[in-house]
Tab-separated table of C-alpha atoms in Angstrom:
chain	number	residue	atom	x	y	z
R	217	MET	CA	36.143	-0.726	-26.937
R	218	LEU	CA	37.449	-0.441	-23.397
R	219	ASP	CA	39.909	-3.169	-22.417
R	220	PHE	CA	40.404	-4.765	-19.014
R	221	GLN	CA	44.093	-3.861	-18.695
R	222	SER	CA	43.344	-0.142	-18.801
R	223	LEU	CA	41.005	-0.633	-15.813
R	224	LYS	CA	43.402	-2.926	-13.985
R	225	GLN	CA	46.287	-0.494	-14.447
R	226	LYS	CA	43.958	2.327	-13.312
R	227	LYS	CA	44.309	4.235	-16.552
R	228	GLU	CA	40.511	4.227	-16.779
R	229	LYS	CA	37.873	4.464	-14.048
R	230	ILE	CA	34.714	2.644	-13.027
R	231	ALA	CA	31.604	4.594	-12.019
R	232	VAL	CA	28.805	3.097	-9.920
R	233	ILE	CA	25.474	4.922	-10.338
R	234	GLY	CA	23.299	4.574	-7.254
R	235	LEU	CA	24.896	3.984	-3.842
R	236	GLY	CA	22.184	2.079	-2.022
R	237	TYR	CA	22.002	-1.506	-0.792
R	238	VAL	CA	23.338	-2.782	-4.130
R	239	GLY	CA	25.615	-0.052	-5.405
R	240	LEU	CA	27.607	0.718	-2.273
R	241	PRO	CA	28.879	-2.819	-1.481
R	242	LEU	CA	29.747	-3.169	-5.160
R	243	ALA	CA	31.639	0.129	-5.263
R	244	VAL	CA	33.542	-0.748	-2.084
R	245	ALA	CA	34.548	-4.174	-3.413
R	246	LEU	CA	35.620	-2.764	-6.781
R	247	SER	CA	37.609	0.039	-5.142
R	248	ARG	CA	40.047	-2.551	-3.765
R	249	HIS	CA	41.166	-3.273	-7.343
R	250	PHE	CA	40.158	-0.296	-9.506
R	251	GLU	CA	39.706	3.481	-9.484
R	252	VAL	CA	36.052	3.992	-8.561
R	253	ILE	CA	33.663	6.923	-8.749
R	254	GLY	CA	30.530	6.571	-6.638
R	255	PHE	CA	27.598	8.662	-7.898
R	256	ASP	CA	24.274	9.248	-6.171
R	257	ILE	CA	21.624	11.908	-6.730
R	258	SER	CA	21.281	12.379	-2.952
R	259	ALA	CA	23.722	14.991	-1.674
R	260	ARG	CA	22.984	13.807	1.863
R	261	ARG	CA	23.932	10.232	0.981
R	262	VAL	CA	27.172	11.388	-0.656
R	263	GLU	CA	28.040	13.523	2.374
R	264	GLU	CA	27.449	10.617	4.784
R	265	LEU	CA	29.535	8.208	2.713
R	266	SER	CA	32.316	10.768	2.424
R	267	ARG	CA	32.410	10.767	6.232
R	268	GLY	CA	32.556	6.966	6.283
R	269	ILE	CA	28.985	6.401	7.443
R	270	ASP	CA	26.568	3.934	5.817
R	271	VAL	CA	23.054	4.205	7.240
R	272	THR	CA	21.996	1.025	5.421
R	273	LYS	CA	24.574	-0.948	7.475
R	274	GLU	CA	25.441	-3.058	4.413
R	275	VAL	CA	29.057	-1.917	4.743
R	276	GLU	CA	30.722	-1.606	8.134
R	277	ASP	CA	31.840	1.953	8.867
R	278	LYS	CA	35.415	0.807	9.495
R	279	ASP	CA	35.519	-0.879	6.076
R	280	LEU	CA	33.993	2.163	4.438
R	281	GLN	CA	36.565	4.460	6.001
R	282	GLN	CA	39.393	2.346	4.601
R	283	THR	CA	38.201	2.498	0.995
R	284	LYS	CA	39.222	5.014	-1.632
R	285	ILE	CA	36.122	6.006	-3.573
R	286	TYR	CA	35.445	9.394	-5.087
R	287	TYR	CA	31.874	10.138	-3.988
R	288	THR	CA	29.922	12.699	-5.966
R	289	CYS	CA	26.451	13.922	-6.844
R	290	GLU	CA	27.797	15.916	-9.804
R	291	ALA	CA	26.707	14.119	-12.974
R	292	LYS	CA	29.590	15.528	-15.023
R	293	ASP	CA	31.998	13.402	-12.962
R	294	ILE	CA	30.616	10.345	-14.765
R	295	GLN	CA	32.527	11.554	-17.831
R	296	LYS	CA	35.741	10.467	-16.114
R	297	ALA	CA	34.694	6.787	-16.226
R	298	LYS	CA	34.666	4.309	-19.102
R	299	PHE	CA	33.036	1.383	-17.263
R	300	ILE	CA	29.692	2.494	-15.829
R	301	ILE	CA	27.479	0.334	-13.616
R	302	VAL	CA	23.856	1.356	-13.077
R	303	ALA	CA	22.485	0.048	-9.767
R	304	VAL	CA	19.320	2.048	-9.150
R	305	PRO	CA	15.985	0.775	-7.773
R	306	THR	CA	13.299	-0.610	-10.072
R	307	PRO	CA	10.073	-0.289	-8.052
R	308	ILE	CA	6.424	-0.672	-8.999
R	309	ASP	CA	3.784	2.063	-8.908
R	310	LYS	CA	0.440	2.069	-7.088
R	311	TYR	CA	-1.078	0.081	-9.948
R	312	ARG	CA	1.617	-2.609	-9.515
R	313	THR	CA	3.185	-1.944	-12.883
R	314	PRO	CA	6.920	-1.295	-13.377
R	315	ASP	CA	8.010	2.215	-12.449
R	316	LEU	CA	10.828	2.838	-14.898
R	317	LYS	CA	11.502	6.441	-13.884
R	318	PRO	CA	14.610	5.637	-11.777
R	319	ILE	CA	16.319	3.420	-14.363
R	320	LEU	CA	15.410	5.617	-17.347
R	321	GLY	CA	16.403	8.726	-15.382
R	322	ALA	CA	19.765	7.133	-14.604
R	323	SER	CA	20.131	6.185	-18.276
R	324	LYS	CA	19.508	9.816	-19.242
R	325	THR	CA	22.117	11.029	-16.752
R	326	VAL	CA	24.650	8.478	-17.994
R	327	GLY	CA	23.826	9.265	-21.626
R	328	GLU	CA	24.434	12.964	-21.107
R	329	ASN	CA	27.896	12.139	-19.780
R	330	LEU	CA	28.822	9.129	-21.906
R	331	THR	CA	32.074	9.123	-23.826
R	332	LYS	CA	33.202	6.971	-26.735
R	333	ASP	CA	34.419	3.404	-26.140
R	334	SER	CA	32.572	3.164	-22.816
R	335	VAL	CA	30.708	0.131	-21.485
R	336	VAL	CA	27.456	0.566	-19.536
R	337	VAL	CA	26.355	-2.317	-17.320
R	338	TYR	CA	22.916	-2.549	-15.696
R	339	GLU	CA	22.429	-4.378	-12.389
R	340	SER	CA	18.854	-3.282	-11.691
R	341	THR	CA	16.139	-5.930	-11.826
R	342	VAL	CA	14.183	-5.613	-15.076
R	343	TYR	CA	11.974	-7.679	-17.345
R	344	PRO	CA	13.664	-9.495	-20.254
R	345	GLY	CA	14.415	-7.031	-23.030
R	346	LEU	CA	14.250	-3.804	-21.007
R	347	THR	CA	17.988	-3.043	-21.179
R	348	GLU	CA	18.117	-3.151	-24.968
R	349	GLU	CA	14.574	-1.971	-25.707
R	350	LYS	CA	14.260	0.908	-23.227
R	351	CYS	CA	17.658	1.861	-21.789
R	352	VAL	CA	19.804	1.748	-24.931
R	353	PRO	CA	17.584	4.214	-26.883
R	354	VAL	CA	17.828	6.663	-23.963
R	355	LEU	CA	21.607	6.292	-23.842
R	356	GLU	CA	21.811	6.912	-27.605
R	357	GLN	CA	19.407	9.859	-27.510
R	358	TYR	CA	21.250	11.808	-24.829
R	359	SER	CA	24.800	10.880	-25.819
R	360	GLY	CA	24.474	11.231	-29.581
R	361	LEU	CA	26.471	7.983	-29.794
R	362	THR	CA	25.567	4.658	-31.403
R	363	CYS	CA	25.355	1.501	-29.314
R	364	GLY	CA	27.510	-1.300	-30.653
R	365	GLN	CA	29.717	1.185	-32.447
R	366	ASP	CA	30.602	4.005	-30.046
R	367	PHE	CA	29.650	2.326	-26.768
R	368	TRP	CA	28.457	-1.081	-25.549
R	369	VAL	CA	26.052	-2.408	-22.926
R	370	GLY	CA	25.918	-5.394	-20.637
R	371	TYR	CA	23.795	-6.795	-17.838
R	372	SER	CA	24.788	-8.414	-14.542
R	373	PRO	CA	21.883	-8.859	-12.119
R	374	GLU	CA	22.432	-7.907	-8.503
R	375	ARG	CA	21.991	-10.637	-5.909
R	376	ILE	CA	22.397	-8.635	-2.726
R	377	ASN	CA	20.428	-9.963	0.242
R	378	PRO	CA	20.136	-7.032	2.696
R	379	GLY	CA	21.290	-7.884	6.213
R	380	ASP	CA	22.832	-11.208	5.146
R	381	LYS	CA	26.448	-11.326	6.325
R	382	LYS	CA	26.996	-14.862	5.010
R	383	HIS	CA	25.798	-14.609	1.407
R	384	THR	CA	27.702	-11.431	0.597
R	385	LEU	CA	28.601	-9.970	-2.787
R	386	GLU	CA	31.869	-11.879	-3.036
R	387	ASN	CA	30.302	-15.214	-2.068
R	388	ILE	CA	27.500	-15.328	-4.658
R	389	VAL	CA	28.024	-16.511	-8.243
R	390	LYS	CA	27.781	-13.519	-10.613
R	391	VAL	CA	25.814	-13.807	-13.837
R	392	VAL	CA	27.142	-11.608	-16.646
R	393	ALA	CA	26.074	-10.972	-20.235
R	394	GLY	CA	27.102	-8.474	-22.886
R	395	GLN	CA	25.755	-7.552	-26.286
R	396	THR	CA	28.871	-9.171	-27.766
R	397	LYS	CA	31.229	-11.918	-26.645
R	398	GLU	CA	33.936	-9.303	-26.058
R	399	VAL	CA	31.675	-7.341	-23.717
R	400	THR	CA	30.720	-10.515	-21.840
R	401	ASP	CA	34.390	-11.393	-21.423
R	402	LEU	CA	35.160	-7.894	-20.132
R	403	LEU	CA	32.353	-8.130	-17.567
R	404	ALA	CA	33.638	-11.529	-16.484
R	405	GLN	CA	37.118	-10.092	-15.955
R	406	VAL	CA	35.945	-7.029	-14.011
R	407	TYR	CA	33.530	-8.887	-11.747
R	408	GLY	CA	35.910	-11.811	-11.554
R	409	ALA	CA	38.363	-9.566	-9.719
R	410	ILE	CA	35.977	-9.340	-6.753
R	411	ILE	CA	33.756	-12.433	-6.907
R	412	LYS	CA	35.162	-15.516	-5.180
R	413	ALA	CA	32.197	-17.781	-5.948
R	414	GLY	CA	32.689	-17.667	-9.713
R	415	ILE	CA	31.222	-16.118	-12.861
R	416	HIS	CA	28.428	-17.512	-15.039
R	417	LYS	CA	28.386	-16.191	-18.617
R	418	ALA	CA	24.829	-16.043	-19.952
R	419	SER	CA	24.330	-16.348	-23.686
R	420	SER	CA	22.491	-13.023	-23.982
R	421	ILE	CA	21.381	-9.992	-22.018
R	422	LYS	CA	17.761	-11.209	-22.161
R	423	VAL	CA	18.716	-14.558	-20.635
R	424	ALA	CA	20.516	-12.802	-17.765
R	425	GLU	CA	17.542	-10.459	-17.219
R	426	ALA	CA	15.133	-13.399	-17.168
R	427	ALA	CA	17.325	-15.363	-14.758
R	428	LYS	CA	17.242	-12.525	-12.267
R	429	VAL	CA	13.513	-11.905	-12.403
R	430	ILE	CA	12.597	-15.581	-11.933
R	431	GLU	CA	14.885	-16.018	-8.914
R	432	ASN	CA	12.583	-13.923	-6.767
R	433	THR	CA	9.429	-15.060	-8.570
R	434	GLN	CA	10.217	-18.635	-7.572
R	435	ARG	CA	10.748	-17.635	-3.942
R	436	ASP	CA	7.569	-15.553	-4.000
R	437	LEU	CA	5.533	-18.548	-5.181
R	438	ASN	CA	7.046	-20.881	-2.582
R	439	ILE	CA	6.167	-18.455	0.207
R	440	ALA	CA	2.693	-17.972	-1.294
R	441	LEU	CA	2.123	-21.712	-1.014
R	442	MET	CA	3.108	-21.623	2.653
R	443	ASN	CA	0.831	-18.631	3.224
R	444	GLU	CA	-2.097	-20.409	1.593
R	445	LEU	CA	-1.431	-23.457	3.743
R	446	ALA	CA	-1.397	-21.178	6.799
R	447	LEU	CA	-4.817	-19.821	5.792
R	448	ILE	CA	-6.163	-23.358	5.445
R	449	PHE	CA	-4.600	-24.706	8.635
R	450	ASP	CA	-5.862	-21.718	10.626
R	451	ARG	CA	-9.412	-22.701	9.711
R	452	MET	CA	-8.642	-26.261	10.792
R	453	GLY	CA	-7.189	-25.151	14.109
R	454	ILE	CA	-3.788	-26.607	13.211
R	455	ASP	CA	-0.508	-24.873	14.051
R	456	THR	CA	1.258	-24.277	10.705
R	457	LEU	CA	4.782	-24.234	12.124
R	458	GLU	CA	4.236	-27.602	13.779
R	459	VAL	CA	3.115	-28.992	10.428
R	460	LEU	CA	6.190	-27.611	8.681
R	461	GLU	CA	8.555	-28.916	11.358
R	462	ALA	CA	7.112	-32.375	10.827
R	463	ALA	CA	7.127	-32.145	7.021
R	464	LYS	CA	10.718	-30.961	6.716
R	465	THR	CA	11.993	-34.185	8.284
R	466	LYS	CA	11.718	-35.554	4.734
R	467	TRP	CA	14.982	-35.013	2.863
R	468	ASN	CA	13.494	-33.229	-0.162
R	469	PHE	CA	10.974	-30.958	1.559
R	470	LEU	CA	11.777	-27.298	0.840
R	471	PRO	CA	12.019	-25.243	4.071
R	472	PHE	CA	9.884	-22.201	3.237
R	473	TYR	CA	7.713	-20.470	5.840
R	474	PRO	CA	4.640	-18.229	5.782
R	475	GLY	CA	5.015	-14.511	6.358
R	476	LEU	CA	4.707	-10.977	5.078
R	477	VAL	CA	6.413	-10.655	1.697
R	478	GLY	CA	7.686	-7.120	1.192
R	479	GLY	CA	10.920	-5.439	0.239
R	480	HIS	CA	12.304	-4.297	-3.062
R	481	CYS	CA	12.792	-7.738	-4.657
R	482	ILE	CA	10.454	-10.617	-3.852
R	483	GLY	CA	7.341	-8.458	-3.584
R	484	VAL	CA	8.208	-6.465	-6.716
R	485	ASP	CA	10.094	-8.557	-9.282
R	486	PRO	CA	7.198	-10.856	-10.237
R	487	TYR	CA	5.242	-7.836	-11.462
R	488	TYR	CA	8.029	-7.015	-13.926
R	489	LEU	CA	7.725	-10.483	-15.432
R	490	THR	CA	3.920	-10.490	-15.511
R	491	PHE	CA	3.886	-6.992	-17.051
R	492	LYS	CA	6.030	-8.184	-19.953
R	493	ALA	CA	4.053	-11.412	-20.316
R	494	GLU	CA	0.754	-9.536	-20.566
R	495	ALA	CA	2.270	-7.115	-23.061
R	496	LEU	CA	2.962	-10.191	-25.209
R	497	GLY	CA	-0.621	-11.380	-24.876
R	498	TYR	CA	-0.151	-14.011	-22.171
R	499	HIS	CA	-1.915	-13.726	-18.820
R	500	PRO	CA	0.155	-15.460	-16.107
R	501	GLU	CA	-2.073	-17.461	-13.791
R	502	VAL	CA	0.240	-19.020	-11.200
R	503	ILE	CA	2.529	-16.013	-10.654
R	504	LEU	CA	-0.326	-13.561	-10.147
R	505	ALA	CA	-2.181	-15.994	-7.898
R	506	GLY	CA	0.893	-16.142	-5.674
R	507	ARG	CA	1.076	-12.374	-5.612
R	508	ARG	CA	-2.575	-12.061	-4.602
R	509	ILE	CA	-2.084	-14.456	-1.697
R	510	ASN	CA	1.048	-12.713	-0.435
R	511	ASP	CA	-0.466	-9.248	-0.791
R	512	TYR	CA	-3.491	-10.407	1.226
R	513	MET	CA	-1.573	-11.585	4.283
R	514	GLY	CA	-1.391	-8.208	6.055
R	515	LYS	CA	-5.183	-7.896	5.910
R	516	PHE	CA	-5.615	-11.479	7.117
R	517	ILE	CA	-3.329	-10.970	10.137
R	518	ALA	CA	-5.127	-7.763	11.122
R	519	GLU	CA	-8.564	-9.380	10.798
R	520	LYS	CA	-7.402	-12.388	12.810
R	521	THR	CA	-6.191	-10.033	15.550
R	522	VAL	CA	-9.573	-8.306	15.680
R	523	LYS	CA	-11.455	-11.629	15.807
R	524	LEU	CA	-9.339	-12.793	18.724
R	525	LEU	CA	-9.968	-9.510	20.538
R	526	VAL	CA	-13.716	-9.955	20.031
R	527	GLN	CA	-13.500	-13.503	21.358
R	528	LYS	CA	-11.775	-12.121	24.458
R	529	LYS	CA	-14.677	-9.645	24.809
R	530	CYS	CA	-12.295	-6.696	24.516
R	531	GLU	CA	-13.852	-3.307	23.775
R	532	LEU	CA	-12.378	-2.548	20.337
R	533	LYS	CA	-12.729	1.226	20.607
R	534	GLN	CA	-10.527	1.154	23.702
R	535	ALA	CA	-8.071	-1.489	22.481
R	536	LYS	CA	-4.409	-0.573	22.300
R	537	ILE	CA	-1.986	-2.504	20.103
R	538	GLY	CA	1.799	-2.492	20.001
R	539	VAL	CA	3.684	-3.571	16.885
R	540	LEU	CA	7.332	-4.594	17.153
R	541	GLY	CA	9.155	-4.101	13.872
R	542	LEU	CA	8.386	-2.063	10.763
R	543	THR	CA	11.187	-2.841	8.300
R	544	PHE	CA	10.557	-5.287	5.456
R	545	LYS	CA	12.814	-7.959	7.000
R	546	GLU	CA	14.816	-8.667	10.127
R	547	ASN	CA	18.027	-6.872	11.078
R	548	VAL	CA	17.941	-4.237	8.329
R	549	PRO	CA	16.792	-0.591	8.472
R	550	ASP	CA	15.145	-0.810	5.020
R	551	LEU	CA	11.503	0.332	4.996
R	552	ARG	CA	10.882	-0.025	1.268
R	553	ASN	CA	7.643	-1.839	0.478
R	554	THR	CA	7.305	-3.226	3.984
R	555	LYS	CA	4.089	-5.203	4.414
R	556	VAL	CA	3.932	-4.529	8.150
R	557	VAL	CA	2.284	-1.294	7.049
R	558	ASP	CA	-0.633	-3.318	5.659
R	559	VAL	CA	-1.244	-4.764	9.129
R	560	VAL	CA	-1.036	-1.334	10.765
R	561	ARG	CA	-3.360	0.340	8.250
R	562	GLU	CA	-5.963	-2.422	8.495
R	563	LEU	CA	-5.981	-2.251	12.298
R	564	GLU	CA	-6.327	1.524	12.170
R	565	ASP	CA	-9.277	1.115	9.804
R	566	PHE	CA	-10.967	-0.855	12.590
R	567	GLY	CA	-10.499	2.193	14.802
R	568	LEU	CA	-7.777	0.642	16.947
R	569	GLN	CA	-4.894	2.585	18.483
R	570	VAL	CA	-1.608	1.235	17.091
R	571	LEU	CA	1.859	2.056	18.448
R	572	VAL	CA	4.836	0.964	16.333
R	573	HIS	CA	8.391	0.386	17.544
R	574	ASP	CA	11.475	-0.404	15.474
R	575	PRO	CA	15.005	0.268	16.766
R	576	LEU	CA	16.589	-0.071	13.313
R	577	ALA	CA	14.238	1.971	11.167
R	578	SER	CA	14.620	5.703	10.623
R	579	ALA	CA	11.878	7.620	12.453
R	580	GLU	CA	12.124	10.335	9.813
R	581	GLU	CA	11.641	7.872	6.943
R	582	ALA	CA	8.734	6.181	8.711
R	583	ARG	CA	6.974	9.554	8.959
R	584	GLN	CA	7.807	10.654	5.427
R	585	ILE	CA	6.998	7.415	3.620
R	586	TYR	CA	4.139	5.992	5.697
R	587	ASN	CA	3.090	8.772	8.086
R	588	ILE	CA	3.839	6.390	10.958
R	589	THR	CA	5.310	7.547	14.259
R	590	LEU	CA	7.903	5.262	15.828
R	591	TRP	CA	7.526	5.030	19.594
R	592	PRO	CA	10.171	4.194	22.228
R	593	PHE	CA	9.775	0.690	23.636
R	594	GLU	CA	9.106	2.222	27.065
R	595	LYS	CA	5.938	3.851	25.677
R	596	LEU	CA	4.451	0.487	24.715
R	597	THR	CA	2.435	0.073	27.909
R	598	ASP	CA	-1.149	-0.810	28.839
R	599	LEU	CA	-1.442	-2.881	25.667
R	600	ASP	CA	-4.171	-5.355	24.863
R	601	VAL	CA	-2.225	-6.847	21.966
R	602	LEU	CA	1.468	-7.184	21.140
R	603	ILE	CA	2.282	-8.043	17.532
R	604	LEU	CA	5.771	-9.428	16.900
R	605	ALA	CA	6.045	-8.403	13.247
R	606	VAL	CA	9.774	-8.459	12.447
R	607	ALA	CA	12.277	-10.905	13.954
R	608	HIS	CA	15.057	-8.435	14.737
R	609	ASN	CA	17.796	-9.992	16.863
R	610	ILE	CA	17.182	-7.204	19.368
R	611	TYR	CA	13.687	-8.595	19.991
R	612	LYS	CA	14.772	-12.232	20.002
R	613	GLU	CA	17.369	-11.502	22.662
R	614	LEU	CA	14.894	-9.825	25.034
R	615	PRO	CA	13.766	-11.897	28.002
R	616	PHE	CA	10.115	-12.859	27.692
R	617	SER	CA	9.378	-11.041	30.924
R	618	ARG	CA	10.100	-7.773	29.084
R	619	PHE	CA	7.207	-8.392	26.721
R	620	LEU	CA	4.894	-9.030	29.644
R	621	THR	CA	5.492	-5.503	30.974
R	622	CYS	CA	3.813	-4.126	27.842
R	623	PHE	CA	0.377	-5.477	28.700
R	624	LYS	CA	-2.415	-3.808	30.610
R	625	GLU	CA	-3.171	-7.173	32.221
R	626	PRO	CA	-0.360	-9.690	31.463
R	627	LYS	CA	-2.538	-12.779	31.797
R	628	GLU	CA	-5.218	-11.188	29.637
R	629	GLY	CA	-2.765	-10.201	26.905
R	630	LEU	CA	-2.874	-11.345	23.301
R	631	ILE	CA	0.358	-12.055	21.401
R	632	ILE	CA	0.354	-12.217	17.601
R	633	ASP	CA	3.663	-13.805	16.615
R	634	ILE	CA	3.947	-13.401	12.833
R	635	LYS	CA	7.472	-14.805	12.626
R	636	GLY	CA	7.121	-17.552	15.220
R	637	MET	CA	9.796	-16.049	17.465
R	638	LEU	CA	8.474	-17.253	20.814
R	639	ASN	CA	8.134	-20.650	22.434
R	640	ARG	CA	4.440	-21.416	22.041
R	641	GLU	CA	4.136	-23.640	25.115
R	642	GLU	CA	5.946	-21.154	27.347
R	643	VAL	CA	3.551	-18.371	26.375
R	644	LEU	CA	0.422	-20.503	26.781
R	645	ASN	CA	1.578	-21.782	30.166
R	646	LEU	CA	1.594	-18.202	31.415
R	647	GLY	CA	-2.056	-17.860	30.561
R	648	LEU	CA	-1.741	-15.478	27.619
R	649	THR	CA	-3.590	-15.887	24.335
R	650	TYR	CA	-1.106	-16.726	21.607
R	651	TRP	CA	-1.455	-16.983	17.835
R	652	ARG	CA	1.176	-17.366	15.183
R	653	LEU	CA	1.005	-17.468	11.407
């Protein structure tokens, strides 16, 4: 089996498969200590990275330009590496079941280029057992090699938080697990070279897989509770954020807030766990209930907007709505599984005209993925409603007077503040109608 010294002395190489939000920061960090090959199926992505440009903004261009990584979209280049890390997306399909095409496709590509004595490590979020039950057979099929004899596998779940410049790769404890103690130790040595926060050795690959999938499931459920409370308090005429500000004065109150739960982790990972549970004959009640609540929030916000417009006696067929922010979270350009789309679609179903603005999102991706046109901020005029959907710093730094210029009649305007960005009293004192989740 591959040994750490051969990697450290750069006699052998590391390949990172998938250069997105997870793979690229990992490849950059590893390249400071090892010879690294960065593989991605997108020729455009490889070309941009080769020029030192990262459109995801997870790695600063200046840092990217100082690294020495061999970028490629040629699968045969994987043959040059003995330590292979798979960091591809694991999404869900339209039926909310795991879409394994990316991870199994990557396994096929790796298998076709796998050499003896290699170690393959998966970082993608999966349900417990997927690495050994689904990925290993594919690796064996396309390599003609035997796992545990000719090559070995391990698992080390990614913990990247897009847009977070504090909790970066190096500052988060890394969980590692291999099919043998020797593989686990090798993973600990390799990741230990770049992780300052420390390494946690899990007892098995399944334990490491389960740890990853429950991290986001727990967060999903906590947010679902806040969202359900927001639904209840809205009926009571109570401001949810005021309630939470009061409640969190107790030392052990957990500071979670209501909101749209999208992205490629929190809104997806629970379905991997529930899929496996149901395959074993157990129907998860709490996890799926949380998912239903969080998936409903876009519809609720849109319906609340329409009700408020009706109360203001606004002619719905002539109403014009501006939406600020389309990405799944603040300060990132990532559009994957954004729940702002649910709000937009629901409003459009009511026959309302909706204009969306997002300075960080790619206009091309917005059109391709969601068929949504991104408008310049200057075009958001004569509005009846302004929805603050994503708390980008760019929006938070704007003077409130800039928002007022968007309205047809400023004092008749309606502001829907999903993220609670604005000062409630300031807005109400100006005579506008204000609602926040």
